[in-house]
Short mmCIF file of C-alpha atoms in Angstrom, two decimals:
data_model
loop_
_atom_site.label_atom_id
_atom_site.label_comp_id
_atom_site.label_asym_id
_atom_site.label_seq_id
_atom_site.Cartn_x
_atom_site.Cartn_y
_atom_site.Cartn_z
CA MET A 1 -80.28 52.67 32.31
CA LYS A 2 -78.51 51.05 29.64
CA THR A 3 -74.89 51.20 29.86
CA TRP A 4 -74.14 52.51 26.42
CA LEU A 5 -76.29 55.22 26.83
CA ILE A 6 -74.30 56.51 29.63
CA SER A 7 -71.33 58.42 28.02
CA LEU A 8 -73.52 59.41 25.56
CA LEU A 9 -75.56 61.40 27.85
CA ALA A 10 -73.24 62.87 29.90
CA MET A 11 -71.60 64.21 26.37
CA LEU A 12 -74.87 65.62 25.49
CA SER A 13 -74.91 67.13 28.84
CA LEU A 14 -72.12 68.70 27.97
CA LEU A 15 -72.77 70.05 24.75
CA ALA A 16 -75.87 71.16 26.09
CA THR A 17 -74.22 73.55 28.84
CA GLY A 18 -71.25 74.41 26.88
CA CYS A 19 -67.71 72.63 27.42
CA SER A 20 -64.28 73.96 27.01
CA LYS A 21 -62.03 72.61 24.19
CA GLN A 22 -60.23 70.29 26.60
CA GLU A 23 -63.64 68.77 27.61
CA GLU A 24 -64.55 68.15 23.76
CA GLN A 25 -61.53 66.87 23.19
CA THR A 26 -61.81 63.99 26.17
CA MET A 27 -65.46 63.51 24.73
CA GLU A 28 -64.03 62.61 21.46
CA GLN A 29 -61.61 60.29 23.13
CA THR A 30 -64.16 58.56 24.83
CA GLN A 31 -66.35 58.21 21.82
CA ALA A 32 -63.05 56.80 20.11
CA LEU A 33 -62.26 54.65 23.16
CA ASN A 34 -66.01 53.55 23.44
CA ASN A 35 -66.60 52.30 19.52
CA ILE A 36 -63.44 50.07 19.50
CA ALA A 37 -64.80 48.46 23.30
CA GLU A 38 -67.94 47.67 21.29
CA GLN A 39 -66.12 46.21 18.21
CA TYR A 40 -63.79 44.29 20.69
CA VAL A 41 -66.88 43.08 22.26
CA LYS A 42 -68.58 42.00 19.49
CA LEU A 43 -65.14 40.43 18.22
CA ILE A 44 -64.92 38.38 21.47
CA LEU A 45 -68.65 37.02 21.06
CA ASP A 46 -67.63 35.86 17.88
CA VAL A 47 -64.45 34.30 18.75
CA GLY A 48 -66.03 32.45 21.22
CA HIS A 49 -68.00 30.05 18.80
CA HIS A 50 -64.78 28.31 18.34
CA HIS A 51 -63.93 27.38 21.64
CA PRO A 52 -66.55 26.35 24.53
CA TYR A 53 -64.76 28.05 27.31
CA TYR A 54 -63.55 31.06 26.10
CA ILE A 55 -66.50 33.34 27.20
CA ASP A 56 -66.55 32.91 31.07
CA ALA A 57 -68.77 36.00 31.18
CA TYR A 58 -70.97 38.03 29.43
CA TYR A 59 -73.59 40.44 30.42
CA GLY A 60 -73.35 43.37 27.83
CA PRO A 61 -76.65 44.28 25.45
CA GLU A 62 -78.31 40.75 24.72
CA LYS A 63 -79.01 41.91 21.49
CA TRP A 64 -75.03 41.66 20.34
CA LYS A 65 -75.02 38.19 21.99
CA ASP A 66 -78.21 37.49 19.53
CA GLU A 67 -76.47 38.60 16.36
CA SER A 68 -72.92 37.15 17.09
CA THR A 69 -72.31 34.02 14.47
CA LYS A 70 -69.56 32.19 13.79
CA LYS A 71 -67.18 33.33 11.51
CA PRO A 72 -63.68 32.29 9.88
CA LEU A 73 -60.72 32.61 11.97
CA ASP A 74 -58.97 34.41 9.45
CA GLU A 75 -61.83 36.74 9.39
CA LEU A 76 -61.79 37.24 13.06
CA LEU A 77 -57.83 37.56 13.06
CA ILE A 78 -57.98 40.54 10.47
CA ARG A 79 -60.97 42.29 12.31
CA ASN A 80 -58.47 42.22 15.69
CA HIS A 81 -55.78 43.42 14.08
CA ASP A 82 -57.56 46.20 12.63
CA LEU A 83 -58.74 47.07 16.31
CA VAL A 84 -55.19 47.10 17.38
CA ASN A 85 -54.19 49.56 14.86
CA GLN A 86 -57.42 51.58 15.25
CA LEU A 87 -56.49 51.60 19.00
CA ALA A 88 -52.70 52.58 18.26
CA ALA A 89 -53.76 55.53 16.40
CA THR A 90 -56.38 56.56 19.06
CA GLN A 91 -54.82 59.40 21.53
CA VAL A 92 -55.33 59.88 24.90
CA ASP A 93 -54.77 62.20 28.00
CA ALA A 94 -54.02 60.42 31.16
CA SER A 95 -57.73 60.34 32.28
CA GLN A 96 -58.02 57.34 29.68
CA ALA A 97 -54.61 55.99 29.69
CA LEU A 98 -55.25 52.56 31.78
CA ARG A 99 -58.22 52.20 29.96
CA LYS A 100 -56.48 52.28 26.55
CA GLN A 101 -53.83 50.02 27.33
CA PHE A 102 -55.82 47.58 29.21
CA LEU A 103 -57.76 47.44 26.17
CA ASP A 104 -54.76 47.23 24.14
CA ILE A 105 -53.07 44.37 26.13
CA GLN A 106 -56.59 42.44 26.09
CA LEU A 107 -56.35 42.73 22.50
CA LYS A 108 -52.87 41.32 21.72
CA SER A 109 -54.12 38.48 23.61
CA VAL A 110 -56.86 37.52 21.21
CA ASP A 111 -54.23 37.11 18.43
CA THR A 112 -52.58 34.62 20.08
CA PHE A 113 -55.57 33.06 21.13
CA ILE A 114 -57.02 32.64 17.58
CA ARG A 115 -53.69 31.04 16.43
CA LEU A 116 -53.87 28.77 18.59
CA GLN A 117 -57.51 27.65 17.09
CA GLN A 118 -56.00 27.69 13.65
CA GLY A 119 -53.61 25.05 14.67
CA GLU A 120 -50.56 26.99 15.22
CA LYS A 121 -48.09 24.95 17.49
CA ILE A 122 -46.96 27.75 20.13
CA LEU A 123 -44.73 26.86 22.58
CA PHE A 124 -45.47 27.10 26.46
CA ASP A 125 -43.74 30.28 27.07
CA ASP A 126 -44.95 32.01 24.30
CA GLU A 127 -48.57 30.99 24.46
CA SER A 128 -48.53 32.51 28.34
CA LEU A 129 -46.65 35.72 27.79
CA GLY A 130 -49.50 36.10 24.47
CA LEU A 131 -52.32 35.18 26.54
CA TYR A 132 -51.85 36.03 29.62
CA ASP A 133 -48.95 38.72 29.54
CA ALA A 134 -47.09 37.27 32.22
CA LEU A 135 -44.16 34.59 31.78
CA SER A 136 -43.94 31.97 34.41
CA PRO A 137 -40.29 31.51 36.17
CA THR A 138 -38.10 28.51 35.83
CA ILE A 139 -38.13 25.97 38.38
CA THR A 140 -35.99 22.88 38.55
CA GLU A 141 -36.61 19.54 39.76
CA GLN A 142 -33.75 19.84 42.38
CA GLU A 143 -35.50 22.92 43.96
CA LEU A 144 -38.72 20.63 44.31
CA ASP A 145 -36.39 18.01 45.60
CA ALA A 146 -35.30 20.36 48.38
CA ALA A 147 -39.15 21.17 49.19
CA LEU A 148 -40.16 17.62 49.04
CA ALA A 149 -37.30 16.75 51.54
CA GLU A 150 -38.22 19.34 53.97
CA LEU A 151 -41.90 18.16 54.03
CA SER A 152 -40.79 14.42 54.69
CA LEU A 153 -39.52 15.44 57.73
CA LEU A 154 -43.48 16.60 58.57
CA ILE A 155 -45.30 13.24 57.45
CA PRO A 156 -45.39 10.02 59.44
CA GLY A 157 -44.93 6.51 58.22
CA GLU A 158 -42.76 5.08 55.62
CA GLY A 159 -42.94 4.43 51.83
CA GLU A 160 -43.45 6.59 49.26
CA LEU A 161 -43.83 10.42 50.27
CA ASN A 162 -46.92 10.68 47.87
CA GLN A 163 -48.69 7.86 49.86
CA ARG A 164 -47.98 8.94 53.04
CA LEU A 165 -48.90 12.35 52.46
CA ASN A 166 -52.56 11.05 51.29
CA THR A 167 -53.02 8.47 54.14
CA TYR A 168 -51.95 11.57 56.42
CA LYS A 169 -54.40 14.19 55.07
CA SER A 170 -57.29 11.28 54.72
CA GLN A 171 -58.19 12.25 58.68
CA PHE A 172 -58.71 15.73 57.12
CA VAL A 173 -61.41 14.89 54.81
CA ILE A 174 -64.92 16.87 55.32
CA PRO A 175 -67.56 14.24 55.32
CA LEU A 176 -69.97 14.65 52.50
CA ASP A 177 -72.97 15.38 55.14
CA LYS A 178 -71.27 17.97 56.52
CA LEU A 179 -69.74 19.74 53.32
CA ASP A 180 -72.55 22.14 52.89
CA THR A 181 -72.56 23.44 56.67
CA VAL A 182 -69.04 23.38 56.37
CA PHE A 183 -68.93 25.70 53.21
CA ASN A 184 -71.72 27.52 53.89
CA ALA A 185 -70.11 28.59 57.50
CA ALA A 186 -66.53 29.54 55.71
CA ILE A 187 -68.35 31.60 52.88
CA ASP A 188 -70.11 33.50 55.67
CA GLU A 189 -67.39 34.21 56.97
CA ALA A 190 -65.45 35.07 54.10
CA ARG A 191 -68.55 37.55 53.14
CA LYS A 192 -68.31 39.47 56.74
CA ARG A 193 -64.86 40.13 56.53
CA THR A 194 -64.82 41.10 52.89
CA LYS A 195 -67.92 43.33 53.54
CA ALA A 196 -65.84 45.17 56.38
CA HIS A 197 -63.34 46.47 53.64
CA ILE A 198 -65.43 46.33 50.61
CA ASP A 199 -68.73 48.24 49.69
CA LEU A 200 -70.62 45.19 47.96
CA PRO A 201 -73.86 46.11 46.03
CA GLU A 202 -77.36 45.68 48.44
CA ASN A 203 -78.19 42.58 45.78
CA GLU A 204 -75.02 40.73 45.61
CA SER A 205 -75.99 37.00 46.07
CA PHE A 206 -74.45 33.50 44.99
CA THR A 207 -75.92 30.18 44.63
CA ILE A 208 -73.99 26.69 45.44
CA GLU A 209 -74.35 23.37 43.40
CA TYR A 210 -72.42 20.13 44.19
CA VAL A 211 -71.23 18.65 40.83
CA THR A 212 -69.08 15.75 39.88
CA ASP A 213 -67.09 14.77 36.70
CA LYS A 214 -65.56 18.04 36.30
CA VAL A 215 -61.97 18.87 35.44
CA TRP A 216 -61.58 21.52 38.52
CA SER A 217 -62.20 21.61 42.26
CA GLY A 218 -64.45 25.06 42.09
CA TYR A 219 -65.97 27.04 39.57
CA ASN A 220 -67.56 30.64 39.71
CA TRP A 221 -70.35 31.23 37.01
CA TYR A 222 -70.95 35.10 36.93
CA LYS A 223 -74.38 35.93 35.82
CA GLY A 224 -74.31 39.70 35.85
CA ASN A 225 -76.54 41.81 38.10
CA ASN A 226 -74.15 40.76 40.94
CA PHE A 227 -75.20 37.17 40.84
CA SER A 228 -72.86 33.99 40.56
CA LEU A 229 -73.24 30.45 41.12
CA ILE A 230 -70.77 28.64 42.37
CA GLN A 231 -69.94 25.02 41.76
CA LEU A 232 -68.34 22.40 44.18
CA ASN A 233 -66.84 19.39 42.27
CA THR A 234 -66.82 16.45 44.67
CA ASP A 235 -65.57 13.46 42.79
CA PHE A 236 -62.56 13.87 44.87
CA PRO A 237 -62.42 14.39 48.66
CA ILE A 238 -62.18 17.78 49.55
CA TYR A 239 -59.90 18.46 52.65
CA ILE A 240 -61.07 21.06 55.28
CA GLU A 241 -58.08 23.89 54.27
CA ARG A 242 -60.33 23.70 50.94
CA ALA A 243 -63.49 25.01 52.81
CA ILE A 244 -61.89 28.56 53.56
CA ASP A 245 -59.59 28.29 50.13
CA LEU A 246 -62.57 27.65 47.91
CA ALA A 247 -65.08 29.86 49.90
CA SER A 248 -62.76 33.11 49.60
CA HIS A 249 -61.33 31.77 45.87
CA GLU A 250 -64.99 31.43 44.20
CA GLY A 251 -66.63 33.94 46.41
CA TYR A 252 -65.07 36.44 48.91
CA PRO A 253 -63.40 38.55 48.06
CA GLY A 254 -62.49 36.53 45.21
CA HIS A 255 -64.23 35.64 41.90
CA HIS A 256 -67.70 37.09 42.74
CA VAL A 257 -66.38 40.22 43.92
CA PHE A 258 -63.88 40.98 41.25
CA ASN A 259 -66.95 40.25 38.55
CA SER A 260 -69.23 42.01 41.11
CA GLN A 261 -66.67 45.37 40.98
CA MET A 262 -66.06 45.42 37.49
CA GLU A 263 -69.55 45.54 36.94
CA GLN A 264 -70.45 48.43 39.51
CA HIS A 265 -67.61 50.32 39.06
CA LEU A 266 -66.71 50.19 35.29
CA VAL A 267 -69.48 49.24 33.59
CA ASP A 268 -72.24 50.76 35.09
CA LYS A 269 -70.94 54.02 36.58
CA MET A 270 -68.11 54.28 33.42
CA GLY A 271 -70.00 52.81 30.91
CA TRP A 272 -66.77 51.04 29.88
CA ILE A 273 -68.76 48.08 27.86
CA GLU A 274 -65.58 45.83 27.04
CA TYR A 275 -65.60 45.06 30.85
CA SER A 276 -68.89 43.38 30.45
CA ILE A 277 -67.40 40.54 28.58
CA TYR A 278 -64.52 38.12 30.21
CA PRO A 279 -62.34 36.10 27.93
CA LEU A 280 -61.30 33.39 29.88
CA TYR A 281 -57.60 32.89 27.88
CA SER A 282 -56.76 36.50 28.27
CA PRO A 283 -54.88 38.65 30.45
CA MET A 284 -57.74 39.49 33.20
CA SER A 285 -57.84 35.79 34.07
CA LEU A 286 -54.13 36.05 35.60
CA LEU A 287 -55.48 38.93 37.96
CA ALA A 288 -58.88 37.14 38.46
CA GLU A 289 -57.06 34.11 39.56
CA GLY A 290 -54.50 35.73 41.26
CA SER A 291 -56.47 38.15 43.20
CA ALA A 292 -58.79 35.46 44.37
CA ASN A 293 -56.13 33.46 45.56
CA TYR A 294 -54.09 36.56 47.48
CA GLY A 295 -57.59 36.89 48.31
CA ILE A 296 -57.57 34.04 50.93
CA GLU A 297 -54.96 35.24 52.76
CA VAL A 298 -56.02 39.01 53.04
CA ALA A 299 -59.49 37.88 54.28
CA PHE A 300 -58.19 35.23 56.36
CA PRO A 301 -54.40 36.35 57.88
CA LYS A 302 -52.95 33.19 59.25
CA ASP A 303 -53.25 33.55 62.93
CA GLU A 304 -56.90 34.28 62.31
CA ARG A 305 -57.33 31.94 59.81
CA LEU A 306 -56.34 29.11 62.24
CA ALA A 307 -58.26 29.82 65.21
CA PHE A 308 -61.67 30.33 62.67
CA GLU A 309 -60.55 26.82 61.84
CA LYS A 310 -60.00 25.62 64.99
CA GLU A 311 -63.14 26.57 66.96
CA VAL A 312 -65.32 26.74 63.96
CA LEU A 313 -64.60 24.69 60.86
CA PHE A 314 -62.69 21.28 62.30
CA PRO A 315 -65.86 21.08 65.06
CA LEU A 316 -68.32 21.29 62.34
CA ALA A 317 -66.64 18.94 59.90
CA GLY A 318 -66.58 16.37 63.15
CA LEU A 319 -62.17 16.70 62.91
CA ASP A 320 -59.79 16.72 65.48
CA ALA A 321 -59.20 20.55 66.38
CA THR A 322 -55.88 20.02 67.98
CA GLN A 323 -54.42 18.59 64.68
CA VAL A 324 -54.81 22.45 63.46
CA ASN A 325 -51.35 23.89 63.79
CA THR A 326 -49.24 20.53 62.69
CA TYR A 327 -51.66 20.29 59.81
CA TYR A 328 -51.26 24.27 58.51
CA GLN A 329 -47.29 23.55 58.80
CA VAL A 330 -47.85 20.72 55.98
CA GLN A 331 -49.71 22.64 53.94
CA ASP A 332 -47.12 25.58 54.16
CA LYS A 333 -44.40 23.08 52.92
CA LEU A 334 -46.86 22.04 50.56
CA ALA A 335 -46.84 25.68 49.11
CA LEU A 336 -43.50 25.60 47.99
CA LEU A 337 -44.46 23.23 45.54
CA SER A 338 -46.72 25.14 43.90
CA TYR A 339 -44.78 26.07 40.67
CA ALA A 340 -44.69 22.57 39.64
CA ASP A 341 -47.39 22.83 37.96
CA ASN A 342 -46.27 25.37 35.77
CA MET A 343 -42.94 23.27 35.19
CA ILE A 344 -44.79 19.91 34.09
CA ALA A 345 -47.31 21.46 32.05
CA LYS A 346 -44.53 23.20 30.13
CA ARG A 347 -43.07 19.84 29.54
CA TYR A 348 -45.84 18.30 28.63
CA LEU A 349 -47.36 20.98 26.15
CA ASP A 350 -43.93 21.49 24.72
CA GLY A 351 -43.54 17.53 23.75
CA ASP A 352 -40.54 17.15 26.02
CA ILE A 353 -42.29 14.38 28.12
CA ASP A 354 -45.65 12.31 27.11
CA LYS A 355 -48.92 11.91 29.52
CA GLU A 356 -47.61 8.75 31.49
CA ALA A 357 -44.35 11.07 32.62
CA ALA A 358 -46.62 13.89 33.35
CA ILE A 359 -48.73 12.03 35.61
CA ASP A 360 -45.76 10.87 37.24
CA LEU A 361 -44.14 14.00 37.69
CA LEU A 362 -47.36 15.14 39.02
CA MET A 363 -47.63 12.21 41.81
CA LYS A 364 -43.86 13.28 42.52
CA TYR A 365 -43.80 16.58 42.83
CA ALA A 366 -47.90 17.55 43.55
CA LEU A 367 -48.16 14.91 45.65
CA SER A 368 -51.89 13.76 44.12
CA SER A 369 -52.93 10.22 43.64
CA GLN A 370 -52.75 8.57 40.33
CA GLU A 371 -56.53 9.58 39.59
CA LYS A 372 -55.97 13.04 40.68
CA SER A 373 -53.22 13.71 38.81
CA THR A 374 -54.66 12.27 35.70
CA GLN A 375 -57.71 14.37 36.24
CA ARG A 376 -54.94 17.51 36.86
CA ILE A 377 -53.47 16.61 33.12
CA GLY A 378 -57.23 16.68 32.05
CA PHE A 379 -57.29 20.17 33.38
CA ILE A 380 -53.77 21.18 31.75
CA GLU A 381 -55.21 19.17 28.45
CA ALA A 382 -58.32 21.33 28.54
CA HIS A 383 -56.77 25.01 29.21
CA ARG A 384 -52.80 24.51 28.69
CA ALA A 385 -51.05 27.36 30.00
CA TYR A 386 -53.91 28.44 31.99
CA VAL A 387 -51.73 26.92 34.98
CA ILE A 388 -49.54 30.03 35.58
CA ASN A 389 -52.84 31.85 36.63
CA TYR A 390 -53.09 30.60 40.15
CA ASN A 391 -49.48 30.66 41.26
CA LEU A 392 -47.75 33.46 39.45
CA GLY A 393 -50.95 35.46 39.66
CA GLN A 394 -50.80 35.08 43.36
CA ASP A 395 -47.60 35.96 43.54
CA LEU A 396 -47.81 39.31 41.26
CA VAL A 397 -50.87 40.31 42.97
CA LYS A 398 -49.19 40.02 46.25
CA GLN A 399 -46.00 41.78 45.19
CA TYR A 400 -48.28 44.63 43.64
CA VAL A 401 -50.30 45.59 47.04
CA ASP A 402 -46.92 44.98 49.21
CA ARG A 403 -44.97 47.28 46.68
CA VAL A 404 -48.17 49.82 46.74
CA THR A 405 -49.07 49.58 50.52
CA GLY A 406 -45.51 49.96 51.72
CA GLU A 407 -46.44 48.77 55.33
CA ASP A 408 -47.97 46.18 57.37
CA ASP A 409 -51.18 48.03 57.46
CA LEU A 410 -54.20 45.51 56.80
CA ASP A 411 -56.65 48.48 56.09
CA LYS A 412 -54.52 49.86 53.78
CA ARG A 413 -53.89 46.28 52.14
CA TRP A 414 -57.39 45.64 51.99
CA ALA A 415 -58.16 49.18 50.28
CA ILE A 416 -55.36 48.94 47.66
CA PHE A 417 -56.42 45.29 46.95
CA ALA A 418 -60.15 46.27 46.37
CA ASP A 419 -59.04 49.27 43.90
CA LEU A 420 -57.36 46.50 41.70
CA LEU A 421 -60.47 44.51 41.71
CA ALA A 422 -62.57 47.41 40.78
CA TYR A 423 -59.96 48.57 38.23
CA PRO A 424 -57.88 46.08 37.00
CA LYS A 425 -54.50 45.59 35.86
CA THR A 426 -52.83 43.43 33.99
CA ALA A 427 -49.44 41.99 34.87
CA SER A 428 -46.90 44.31 33.08
CA MET A 429 -49.37 46.77 34.46
CA MET A 430 -48.76 45.93 37.62
CA ALA A 431 -45.12 46.02 37.60
CA GLU A 432 -45.13 49.41 36.33
#
């Protein structure tokens, strides 16, 4: 059944059987939000004509997409302001409060995005707060230097740490002819673990493609009806730990599950059409990327991950499984450097350093090769403040789940995590 009919049929049913004043009021509020939601979806479709990546997924009415055209940015900005005002004037009860709040935050991010497309210069912190409802913490080079010093003790050899690390990691590259086998084993295990805790639709599925010439390492293209296309970029070596990372992040319980849960619970069941479109540069992405990263440790607690790597993935890749524990000690230290991306992106995009200096800083603090660092700058140029969604998003989701769970109970952790995927919250909503 068409999702836009769900709320209408529910209202007609209540009218036919008789309903209380409170029920009538709730119906009126629902209809008002549905009208704003429809205008919101059509607005996002129109804004999408101004940027090739803005609409990451859409599975609403095809007619709306077909009717969408490229309109002047000034006109779109006015429409967005009108929707913000309409929403503010719409009174809702407690059952509709979260829906209204999420729509309001999403709409306000559209304002920032349109102004960026108009060429307005917006500082990194203002952009991240405007687009993603979150502000990355300040990190200093002194803090990163301390993490480098700890890491240096674990990496053998002499010379620059960047070169030593890449030499060390070269023994953990998945051979290309074994990549598909290793990745499928990882994603099958991730799916099995996720299905044990989250009720996935029977028809959910995905296809894997291996691609080149991209600024990202992996991408999930959600197509609707519980189907995803997962692409892995083979431009650079894929290290063994990335098998579980990518399988969980792009697939289970990451992007594929996140989008499927929203479609199942909010679009199909509730008729909330605003969730049928996913604007990439919006607060939804902080939760999407953050939950996808945090979902790795939910699906694979550390001891279980090490055991699976040692017993299954290392042998499938033809790698020395006796090195698992040492290798993951290195990975733990590398995690201390995760906010270097945000610091470097902020300095570069705010004009404090040039491209060459940004690449040098990535080589020093992200410990990537010059070629890989150049690719990363390409990602930052293309997606700007989006980089905060991975590390900050992961930390905010973890803090939220830890706070709500209140104890070290894996089943409860899964339950809270699954609820967050099915009923999304932005950064500020998670902080409440």
